[in-house]
Short mmCIF file of C-alpha atoms and ligand atoms in Angstrom, two decimals:
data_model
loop_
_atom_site.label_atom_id
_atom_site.label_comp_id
_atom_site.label_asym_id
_atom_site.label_seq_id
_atom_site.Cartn_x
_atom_site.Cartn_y
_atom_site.Cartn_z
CA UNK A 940 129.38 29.49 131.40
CA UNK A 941 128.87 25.81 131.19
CA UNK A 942 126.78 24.22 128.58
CA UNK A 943 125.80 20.51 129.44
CA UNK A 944 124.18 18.96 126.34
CA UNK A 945 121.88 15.77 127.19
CA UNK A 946 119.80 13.60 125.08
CA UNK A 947 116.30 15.12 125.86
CA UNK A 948 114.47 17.16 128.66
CA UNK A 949 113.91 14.22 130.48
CA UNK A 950 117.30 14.10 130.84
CA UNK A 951 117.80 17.64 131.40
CA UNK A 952 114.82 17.68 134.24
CA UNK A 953 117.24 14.62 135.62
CA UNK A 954 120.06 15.92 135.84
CA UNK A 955 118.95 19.59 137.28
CA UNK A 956 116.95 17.88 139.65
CA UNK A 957 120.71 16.41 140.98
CA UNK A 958 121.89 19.55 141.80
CA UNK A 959 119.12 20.64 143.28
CA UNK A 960 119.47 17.86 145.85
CA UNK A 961 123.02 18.09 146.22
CA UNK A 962 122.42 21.72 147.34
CA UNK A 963 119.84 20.70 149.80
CA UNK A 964 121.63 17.64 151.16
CA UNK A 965 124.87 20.77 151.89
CA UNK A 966 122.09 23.40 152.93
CA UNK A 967 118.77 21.97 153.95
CA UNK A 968 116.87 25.37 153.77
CA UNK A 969 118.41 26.43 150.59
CA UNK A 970 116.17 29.30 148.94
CA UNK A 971 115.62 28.02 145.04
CA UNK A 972 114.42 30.40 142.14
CA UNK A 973 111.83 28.61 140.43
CA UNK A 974 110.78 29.12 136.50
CA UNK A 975 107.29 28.69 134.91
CA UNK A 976 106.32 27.22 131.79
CA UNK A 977 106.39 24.11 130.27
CA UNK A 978 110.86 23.56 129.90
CA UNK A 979 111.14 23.24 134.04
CA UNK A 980 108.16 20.58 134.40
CA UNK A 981 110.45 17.54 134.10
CA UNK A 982 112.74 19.04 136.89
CA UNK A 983 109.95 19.26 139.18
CA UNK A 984 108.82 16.35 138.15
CA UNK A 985 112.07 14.44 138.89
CA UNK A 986 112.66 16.60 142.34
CA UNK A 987 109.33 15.35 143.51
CA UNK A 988 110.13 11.70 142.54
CA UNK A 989 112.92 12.08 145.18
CA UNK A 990 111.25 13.64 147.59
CA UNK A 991 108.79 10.76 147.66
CA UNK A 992 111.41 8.17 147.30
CA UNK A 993 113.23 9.90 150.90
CA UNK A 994 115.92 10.34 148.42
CA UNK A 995 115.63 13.95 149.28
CA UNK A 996 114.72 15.98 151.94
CA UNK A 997 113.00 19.21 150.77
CA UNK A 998 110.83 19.85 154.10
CA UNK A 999 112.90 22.67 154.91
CA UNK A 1000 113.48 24.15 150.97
CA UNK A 1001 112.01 27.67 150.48
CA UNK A 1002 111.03 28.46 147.04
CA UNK A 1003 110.45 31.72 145.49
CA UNK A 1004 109.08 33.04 141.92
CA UNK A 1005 110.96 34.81 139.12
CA UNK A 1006 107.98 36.55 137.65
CA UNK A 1007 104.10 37.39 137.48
CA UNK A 1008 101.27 38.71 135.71
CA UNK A 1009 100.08 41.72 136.28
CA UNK A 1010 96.45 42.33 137.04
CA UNK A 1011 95.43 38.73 137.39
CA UNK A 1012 92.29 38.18 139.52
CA UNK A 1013 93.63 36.53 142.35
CA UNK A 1014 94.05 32.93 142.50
CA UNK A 1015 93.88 32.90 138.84
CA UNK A 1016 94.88 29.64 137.61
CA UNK A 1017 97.68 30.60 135.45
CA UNK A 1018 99.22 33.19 137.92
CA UNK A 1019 102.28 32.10 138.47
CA UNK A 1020 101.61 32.47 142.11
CA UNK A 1021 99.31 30.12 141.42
CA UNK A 1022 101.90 27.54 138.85
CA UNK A 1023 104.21 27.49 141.11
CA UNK A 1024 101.57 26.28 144.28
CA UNK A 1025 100.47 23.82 141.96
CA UNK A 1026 103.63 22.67 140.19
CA UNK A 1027 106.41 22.70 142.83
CA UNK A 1028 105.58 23.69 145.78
CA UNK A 1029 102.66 21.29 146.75
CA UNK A 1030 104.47 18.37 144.89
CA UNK A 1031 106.72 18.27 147.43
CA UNK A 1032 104.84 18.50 150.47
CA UNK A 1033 105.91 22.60 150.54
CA UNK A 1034 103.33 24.76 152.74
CA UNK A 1035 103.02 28.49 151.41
CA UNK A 1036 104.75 29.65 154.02
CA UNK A 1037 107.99 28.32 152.59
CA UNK A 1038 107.10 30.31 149.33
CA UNK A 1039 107.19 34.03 148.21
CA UNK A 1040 106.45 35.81 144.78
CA UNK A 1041 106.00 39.26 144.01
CA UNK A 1042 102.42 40.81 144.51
CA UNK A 1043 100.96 40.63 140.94
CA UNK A 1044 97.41 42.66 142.19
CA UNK A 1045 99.09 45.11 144.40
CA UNK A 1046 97.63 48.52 143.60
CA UNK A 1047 101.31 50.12 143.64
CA UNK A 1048 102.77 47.83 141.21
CA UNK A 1049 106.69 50.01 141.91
CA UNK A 1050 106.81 49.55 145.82
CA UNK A 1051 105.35 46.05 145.34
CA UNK A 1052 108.71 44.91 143.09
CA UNK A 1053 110.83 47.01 145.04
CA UNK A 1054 109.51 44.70 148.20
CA UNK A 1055 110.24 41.61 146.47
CA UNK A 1056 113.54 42.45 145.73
CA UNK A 1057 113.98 43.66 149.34
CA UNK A 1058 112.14 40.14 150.50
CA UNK A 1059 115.15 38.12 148.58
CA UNK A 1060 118.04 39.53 149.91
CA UNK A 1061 116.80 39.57 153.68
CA UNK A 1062 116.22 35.93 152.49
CA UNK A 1063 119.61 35.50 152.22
CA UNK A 1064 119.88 35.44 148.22
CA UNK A 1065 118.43 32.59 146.18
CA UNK A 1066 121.40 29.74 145.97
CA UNK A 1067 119.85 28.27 143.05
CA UNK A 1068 118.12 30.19 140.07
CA UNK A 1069 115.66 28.41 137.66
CA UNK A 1070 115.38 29.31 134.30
CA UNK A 1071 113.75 28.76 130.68
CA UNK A 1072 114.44 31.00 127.53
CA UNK A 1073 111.65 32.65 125.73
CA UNK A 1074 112.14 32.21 121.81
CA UNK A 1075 113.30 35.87 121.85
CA UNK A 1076 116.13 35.00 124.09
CA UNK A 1077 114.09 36.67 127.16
CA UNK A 1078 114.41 35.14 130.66
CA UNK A 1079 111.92 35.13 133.30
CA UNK A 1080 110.04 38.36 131.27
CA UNK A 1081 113.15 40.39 130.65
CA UNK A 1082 112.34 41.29 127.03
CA UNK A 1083 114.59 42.22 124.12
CA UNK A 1084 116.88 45.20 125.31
CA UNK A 1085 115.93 44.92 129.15
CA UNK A 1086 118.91 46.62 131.32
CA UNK A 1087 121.48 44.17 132.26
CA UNK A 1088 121.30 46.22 135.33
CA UNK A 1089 117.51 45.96 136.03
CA UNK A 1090 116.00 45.15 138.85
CA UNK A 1091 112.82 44.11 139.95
CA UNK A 1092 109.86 45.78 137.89
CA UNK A 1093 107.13 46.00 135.82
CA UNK A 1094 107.84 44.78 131.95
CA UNK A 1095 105.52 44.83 129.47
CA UNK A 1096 105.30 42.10 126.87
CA UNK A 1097 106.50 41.29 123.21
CA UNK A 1098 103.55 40.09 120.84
CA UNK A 1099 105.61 37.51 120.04
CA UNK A 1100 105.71 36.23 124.55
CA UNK A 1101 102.19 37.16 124.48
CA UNK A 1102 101.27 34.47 121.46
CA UNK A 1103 103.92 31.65 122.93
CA UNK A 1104 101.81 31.95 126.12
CA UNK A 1105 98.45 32.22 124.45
CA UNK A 1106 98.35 28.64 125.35
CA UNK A 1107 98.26 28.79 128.57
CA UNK A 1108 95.02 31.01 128.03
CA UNK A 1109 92.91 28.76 125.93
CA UNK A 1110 94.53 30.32 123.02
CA UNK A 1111 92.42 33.16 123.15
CA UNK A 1112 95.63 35.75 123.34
CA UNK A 1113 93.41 38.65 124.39
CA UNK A 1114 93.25 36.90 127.86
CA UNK A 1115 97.14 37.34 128.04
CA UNK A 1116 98.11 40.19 130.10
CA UNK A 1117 99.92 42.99 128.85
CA UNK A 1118 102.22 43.79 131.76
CA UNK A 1119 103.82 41.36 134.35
CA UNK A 1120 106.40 41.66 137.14
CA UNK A 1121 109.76 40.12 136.63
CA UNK A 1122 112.88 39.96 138.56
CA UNK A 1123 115.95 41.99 136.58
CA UNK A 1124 118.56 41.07 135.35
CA UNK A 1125 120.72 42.50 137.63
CA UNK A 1126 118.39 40.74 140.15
CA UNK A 1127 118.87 36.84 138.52
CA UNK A 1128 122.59 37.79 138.46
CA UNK A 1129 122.54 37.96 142.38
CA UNK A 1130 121.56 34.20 142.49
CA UNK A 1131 124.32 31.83 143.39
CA UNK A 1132 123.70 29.93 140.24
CA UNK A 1133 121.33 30.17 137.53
CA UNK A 1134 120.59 27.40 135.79
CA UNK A 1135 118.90 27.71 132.44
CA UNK A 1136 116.89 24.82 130.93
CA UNK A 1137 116.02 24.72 127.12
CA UNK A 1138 114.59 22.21 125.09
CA UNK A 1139 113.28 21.68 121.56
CA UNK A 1140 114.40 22.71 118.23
CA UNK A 1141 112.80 26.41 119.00
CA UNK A 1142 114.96 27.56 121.06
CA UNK A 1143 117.74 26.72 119.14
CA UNK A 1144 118.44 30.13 117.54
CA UNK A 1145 118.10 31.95 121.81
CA UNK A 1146 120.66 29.04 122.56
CA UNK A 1147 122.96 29.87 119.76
CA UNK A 1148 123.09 33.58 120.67
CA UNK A 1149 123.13 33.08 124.51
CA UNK A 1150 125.55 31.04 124.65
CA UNK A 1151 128.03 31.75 121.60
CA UNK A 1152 126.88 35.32 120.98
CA UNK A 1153 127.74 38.91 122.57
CA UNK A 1154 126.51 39.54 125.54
CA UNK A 1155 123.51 41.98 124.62
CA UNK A 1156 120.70 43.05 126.14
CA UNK A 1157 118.66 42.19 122.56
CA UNK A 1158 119.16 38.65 124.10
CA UNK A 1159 118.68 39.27 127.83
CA UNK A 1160 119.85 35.44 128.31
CA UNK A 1161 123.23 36.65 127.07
CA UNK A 1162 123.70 38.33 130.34
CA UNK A 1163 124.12 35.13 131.46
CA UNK A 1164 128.22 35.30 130.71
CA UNK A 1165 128.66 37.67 132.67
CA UNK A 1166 128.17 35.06 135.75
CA UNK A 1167 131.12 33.07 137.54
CA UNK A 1168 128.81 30.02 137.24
CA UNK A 1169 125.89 30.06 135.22
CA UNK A 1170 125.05 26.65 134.02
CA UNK A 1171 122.96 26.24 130.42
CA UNK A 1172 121.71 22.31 129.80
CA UNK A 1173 120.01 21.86 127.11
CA UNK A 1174 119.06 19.08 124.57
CA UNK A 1175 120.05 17.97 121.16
CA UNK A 1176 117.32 20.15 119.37
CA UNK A 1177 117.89 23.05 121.39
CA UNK A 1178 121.44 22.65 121.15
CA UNK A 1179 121.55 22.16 116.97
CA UNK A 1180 122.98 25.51 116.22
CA UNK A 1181 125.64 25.79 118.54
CA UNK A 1182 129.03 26.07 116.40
CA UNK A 1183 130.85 24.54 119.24
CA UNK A 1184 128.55 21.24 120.55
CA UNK A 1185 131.39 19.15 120.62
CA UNK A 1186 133.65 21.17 122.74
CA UNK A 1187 130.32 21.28 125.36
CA UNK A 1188 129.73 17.86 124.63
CA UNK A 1189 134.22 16.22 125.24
CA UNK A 1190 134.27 18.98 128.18
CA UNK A 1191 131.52 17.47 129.98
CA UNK A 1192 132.27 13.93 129.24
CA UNK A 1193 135.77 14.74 130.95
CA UNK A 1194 134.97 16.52 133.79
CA UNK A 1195 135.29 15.56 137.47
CA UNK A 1196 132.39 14.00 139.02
CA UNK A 1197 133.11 15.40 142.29
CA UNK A 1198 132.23 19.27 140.81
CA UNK A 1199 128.98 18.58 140.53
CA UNK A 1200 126.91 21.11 137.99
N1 GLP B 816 108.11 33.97 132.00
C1 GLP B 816 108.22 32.68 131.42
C2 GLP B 816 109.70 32.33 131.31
O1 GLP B 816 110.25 32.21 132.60
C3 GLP B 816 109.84 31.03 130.52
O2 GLP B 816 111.21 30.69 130.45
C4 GLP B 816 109.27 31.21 129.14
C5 GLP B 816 109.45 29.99 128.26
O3 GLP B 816 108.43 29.06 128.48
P1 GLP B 816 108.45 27.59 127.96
O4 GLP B 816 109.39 26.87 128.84
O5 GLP B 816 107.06 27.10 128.13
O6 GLP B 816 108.91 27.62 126.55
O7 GLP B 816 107.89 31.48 129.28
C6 GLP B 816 107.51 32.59 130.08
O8 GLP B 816 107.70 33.73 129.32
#
């Protein structure tokens, strides 16, 4: 695992954006795993400053989700289905058609993850795999002591996910649903390379124990490890309890350019 510390998520959404158009410039239709919340917005943010600046060409990217709410009325604003349209996709100049995301309102919830994961490998695999860290150490909404083997399915929420994303829900956390759809473990594990974002003096302690502690499924970001390349970046607040910053920091400041993230 390589941790990249940087000076703040600006930075982070920087340098992530990069990679992303490194792998696009080497394979134009790359598919790319895309995280929701508020940690990605400066990558997308960055990516779509590219593709406006014809530093990048993205007109042939295809994008796909890493989770969902369950039960949302559709078109919802804060599906993801619906994040995602409004966050990356449409920022740069995506149609839907270049986008897939498992069906959060299907009536059989089991075949309807079972598709998705079916949808991503005839896609070929996603090359590059978004992701945040919930302040329990959960990514994309594999909770505390979620299979490191799992696969596509229905999850259903801590208390703890379901008042960090009150927000998103005017606060009002009885509007946050109980159950979602998330890809597995074992399913983020398949991407080519994950790439886990975390900012802010929060997610310190999920940092500390996904990157420096045993790989556990009480910190489903720990499964992380168990990836040839799995890439963490995070900044200075996020990365204030790990006991070995200045190893990250010296092995990062010495490495090649040419390898890239
Ligand atoms: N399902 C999403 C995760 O994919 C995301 O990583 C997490 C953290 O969100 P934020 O980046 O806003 O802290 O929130 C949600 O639970």
């Amino acid at each position: 695992m390589e941790v990249v510390i940087v000076p703040d998520a600006t930075a982070g959404g920087e340098l992530i954006a990069e990679a992303i158009a490194s792998l696009l410039s080497r394979k134009p239709d790359a598919l790319l795993g895309v995280a929701t919340g508020s940690t990605p917005l400066p990558i997308y943010r960055a990516l779509a400053a590219k593709v406006a600046s014809g530093a990048v060409d993205a007109s042939r990217a295809r994008i796909c989700q890493l989770d969902e709410y369950v039960g949302l009325p559709a078109g919802h604003p804060e599906s993801y289905r619906s994040v995602v349209l409004r966050e990356v996709v449409e920022p740069l100049g995506l149609s839907e058609a270049s986008f897939m995301g498992p069906d959060g309102s299907a009536e059989d919830v089991q075949a309807a993850c079972e598709a998705y994961d079916r949808a991503l490998a005839e896609a070929g695999g996603v090359d590059l795999q978004l992701l945040g860290i919930g302040t329990d150490g959960h990514i994309g909404f594999n909770e505390p002591c979620s299979s490191l083997a799992s696969r596509t399915r229905i999850k259903t929420l801590t208390e703890q996910t379901r008042v960090d994303n009150a927000r998103f829900f005017g606060d009002d956390i009885d509007q946050v649903p109980h159950h979602v759809i998330t890809q597995g473990i074992g399913t983020i594990l398949d991407a080519r390379h994950p790439i886990l974002l975390a900012t802010g003096e929060g997610k310190a302690e999920a940092v500390a124990q996904t990157v420096e502690g045993p790989v556990a499924s009480i910190v489903p970001a720990s499964a992380l490890q168990l990836h040839p390349h799995a890439t963490v970046v995070v900044d200075e607040a996020a990365a204030s309890k790990l006991k070995l910053a200045d190893y990250f920091r010296a092995t990062y400041a010495a490495k090649p350019g040419w390898q890239g993230l």
